[in-house]
Amino acid sequence: MPTRRLTRAFVLFFAALAFAPSALAQALPTPEQYLGFRVGTDKKLATWPQVVAYMQMAAKSSDRVRYEELAKSTMGHPFPLLTISSPANLARLDDIRAAQRQLAYPYSLSPQDAESLIAKNPAVILITLTIHASEIGSTQMSLELVHRLATEKSPYIQNLLDNVILLLCPSVNPDGQVMIIDWYNKNVGTEFEGSSMPWLYHKYVGHDNNRDSYMLTQVETRNVTKILYKDWFPFVFLDEHQMGSSGPRIFVPPFDDPVNLNIDPAVMATSNLLGMRMFTALNAAGYEGVQYGERFTWWWQGSAKNGAWYHNMAGLLTEVASARIASPIEQQRAPLFQTAQREAAGDAPGETASATDPRRPLAAPTDTWPRTNYPRPWLGGTWRLRDIIDYELTITYALLEGAAADRAMLQRNFYNLNRKAIDAGKKGDPFAYVIPPVQHDPGAVAKLLEVLDLAGIEIYRAPAAFTADGKEYVSGSIVIPMAQPFRNYVKDLLEPQKYPMKPTATGQAPERPYDVTGWTLPLQMGVAAYKVDNPFDAKVDRVSPIPAIPGELVLAKSARNSTPAFIVAPGPNAKSLLTNRLLKSGAEVSWVTDSVQASTRGWRYPPGSLLVRNITAEKLQTLVMDLGLSGEQVTRADIAAIGGKLISLRLPRIGLYQPWTANMDEGWTRWLLEQYEFPHATLHNADIRAGGLAEKFDVILFASQSKSSILNGSRGEWVRPEYRGGLGEEGSRAIEDFVRSGGTLVTLDDAADFAIDTLGLPVRNALRGVSRDKFFCPGAILEIFVDNHTPLGYGMLPKASGYFLNSPAFELTAPFTTTAARAIARYPATNPLQSGWIGGPEHLYDRVAVADVTLGKGRVVLIGFRAQFRAQSHATFKFLFNALHLSAAEKR
Ligand SMILES: [Zn+2]
């Protein structure tokens, strides 16, 4: 029993402390003494609390290790950061930190002064582990790494400590460590050993926790971002991952094509150089299956180490083949010189492990062709957790050696690149981005500025009007000058992407990109940001942190001829949050179905504006101000003028379907519902199959998921029976009963196919069955036209941008007597591409993007694209929010 052994190790350790308090450095037990087993032993794992306690012990017993905790994880677990270096370096950490900041923002740092900083500064590097919790090896490895760095008295270790400050996050997803190890320990030794965990390994975002690095929605992402761009500016950043189990044993940089032109070639070269140190060390140690330069690309934004590239830092990724958590994998052997076949992109071990029976050996590797970047291909055999740890120790020390050896060059590159970016920005193209203060959704503007500020971008506000590129900008406009060190980062997030897809022969499908192809934040968030190409003069003041944009509720001058009724404009997403808060507090909220001219200020309000009654002016004013909304008090005459054209709202009773397949889109949806304070219940297969849904819910919501996955879930004898299967026929019937008796079904993206087929809707997914050589759009931003005079489109602009990710698109077919379908949003009859890449755009011409279908007494809302894409697409959240509120509107 591991616990019993652990207790014994603790007793020995504290006994040693009690008797020999002066011999601290000798007192740190080895990980094996501490755990009672060697790290990486088959089927044994150090738990997260054990790892945290060991790191605290290391800091107490060694003058080379400091331990601190950043903001607690989403589920309240400690999130440690270790700082490891020589005692002399640790004694002057504040100076080193100040020097790092000077190198990062070198506006007034001359090359001579930079050289004198470089001469005495160690290399500051960041290593993060197990962001993907099932990629378990590196956190386990960290015990041996820290023990050696904390205790060994060799010239080798002394050299590393003298020349490097290692910032180490033993896990950037502590919650996932707890969940995955609990799940593994529950199943080890049973017939379910090696089965995938049926829920996400991060409370909200699962594997997409490595897709959050610029939107910063999760606390863990914010912790890493703070280390990178506020506190430390480490110019080398390594993120250690694991990948599928059947191919190469490890990937190290250099990365693969395509190249994003916003990454400086010197950043690529520096990352490649350090990667080649790893490649060399692994081969020198005689390890097989070492590969660089394939699958993992220089293109996208979203993972933390990629964000570092656009900040002129060397960002490195390693991916080791996975075992089944701590259970070994057997793989059939292949001969050398099998034809090289590129494997599909993706680093989720689940992708290969969950679909196959974990009790059987894996099929032999298919790519065993020796080549420069894969000189000794993996031929199969046994692969275990200890192998992962050995490979990871090797690359981690190789990186420390590289950082120590190239200390001066790495610092000089960082300094020079930051200078170069400042100079490039002064020349223009672009010179700045300007964001005017009056916008459709001020909350989205504030969010955009906040995430840029947290990523180290310098943001200014103009106190007076100015002219740039011939355009007038009012006072209060935000100016982001490009003459700043992290220019490439701002540019890449604000400009449209042009993904360099390689041309293919007719009939040949284009290559799949590693992840998405476009992310432009102003488009996704519905924010107007203007590129200014030529230099201009304007007085500006620095803004940091970004303040909330206050709202405004104009009250009538005379209380006598006014009523306690108010109207609030519907453009900002926060109007949905306001609606929920008001309904919970007992206020009356209605949608106004026509545009309204209110007399107090005389503003005109579009359809979908909120009429709010049964609340005091003070209370509403506080809410409206806090949420950045705008509105005014309305008179009796105003209300009389809109009489009869109101839809009264009630808090909807929401059921969100959660399959046992760890669906990230469900997690993002749940996150968004919580952020906007929609009360909701989670529905599992059994809850839906039980039926009677209409009594409990107004609306049932399906996040993006394929029809077959919804119907069938996970299958296989190795899946625990309680998590096997999907909705099946019984569940489908329960959903149909629910809709026909008056409920609302909302499906996002892929889930539309389930609704269309199961309910026999008069809608066709025009992209179903269209092959990839004809149409392909793997993550791009597309133009959509919106009917904003109907409740589902309320508050939207008539032209917006939708996030399309291999999504469906609809055609409305002839209605039956009891059903009718209408388009709420559609794609234009021209190429809709705004950012990213699309192949075969004509397949989308005039297709419906959002459809509203009545069925029996109920309704089905098909939102064809990712209206809530990774909680980034603020421009289209309202489709989802409106659908939820509509489900309970005017119901008693
Ligand atoms: Zn990973």
mmCIF file of N, CA and C in Angstrom, residues 289 303 435 470 495 535 626 852:
data_model
loop_
_atom_site.group_PDB
_atom_site.id
_atom_site.type_symbol
_atom_site.label_atom_id
_atom_site.label_comp_id
_atom_site.label_asym_id
_atom_site.label_seq_id
_atom_site.Cartn_x
_atom_site.Cartn_y
_atom_site.Cartn_z
ATOM 1 N N GLY A 289 13.568 6.356 -31.602
ATOM 2 C CA GLY A 289 12.296 7.000 -31.931
ATOM 3 C C GLY A 289 12.268 8.498 -31.683
ATOM 4 N N SER A 303 -1.758 28.166 -27.616
ATOM 5 C CA SER A 303 -1.029 27.463 -26.559
ATOM 6 C C SER A 303 0.007 28.419 -25.984
ATOM 7 N N ILE A 435 -8.696 52.051 -31.340
ATOM 8 C CA ILE A 435 -9.994 51.476 -30.986
ATOM 9 C C ILE A 435 -10.863 52.589 -30.412
ATOM 10 N N GLY A 470 -5.856 60.236 -42.090
ATOM 11 C CA GLY A 470 -6.972 60.996 -42.624
ATOM 12 C C GLY A 470 -8.300 60.760 -41.943
ATOM 13 N N GLU A 495 -4.856 41.467 -36.575
ATOM 14 C CA GLU A 495 -5.015 41.455 -38.039
ATOM 15 C C GLU A 495 -5.640 40.130 -38.494
ATOM 16 N N PRO A 535 2.707 57.149 -39.576
ATOM 17 C CA PRO A 535 2.930 57.830 -38.297
ATOM 18 C C PRO A 535 1.981 59.016 -38.112
ATOM 19 N N ASP A 626 -22.275 49.025 -13.437
ATOM 20 C CA ASP A 626 -21.290 47.946 -13.257
ATOM 21 C C ASP A 626 -21.085 47.149 -14.536
ATOM 22 N N ASP A 852 -34.255 28.624 -37.087
ATOM 23 C CA ASP A 852 -35.263 28.551 -36.030
ATOM 24 C C ASP A 852 -36.398 27.693 -36.580
#
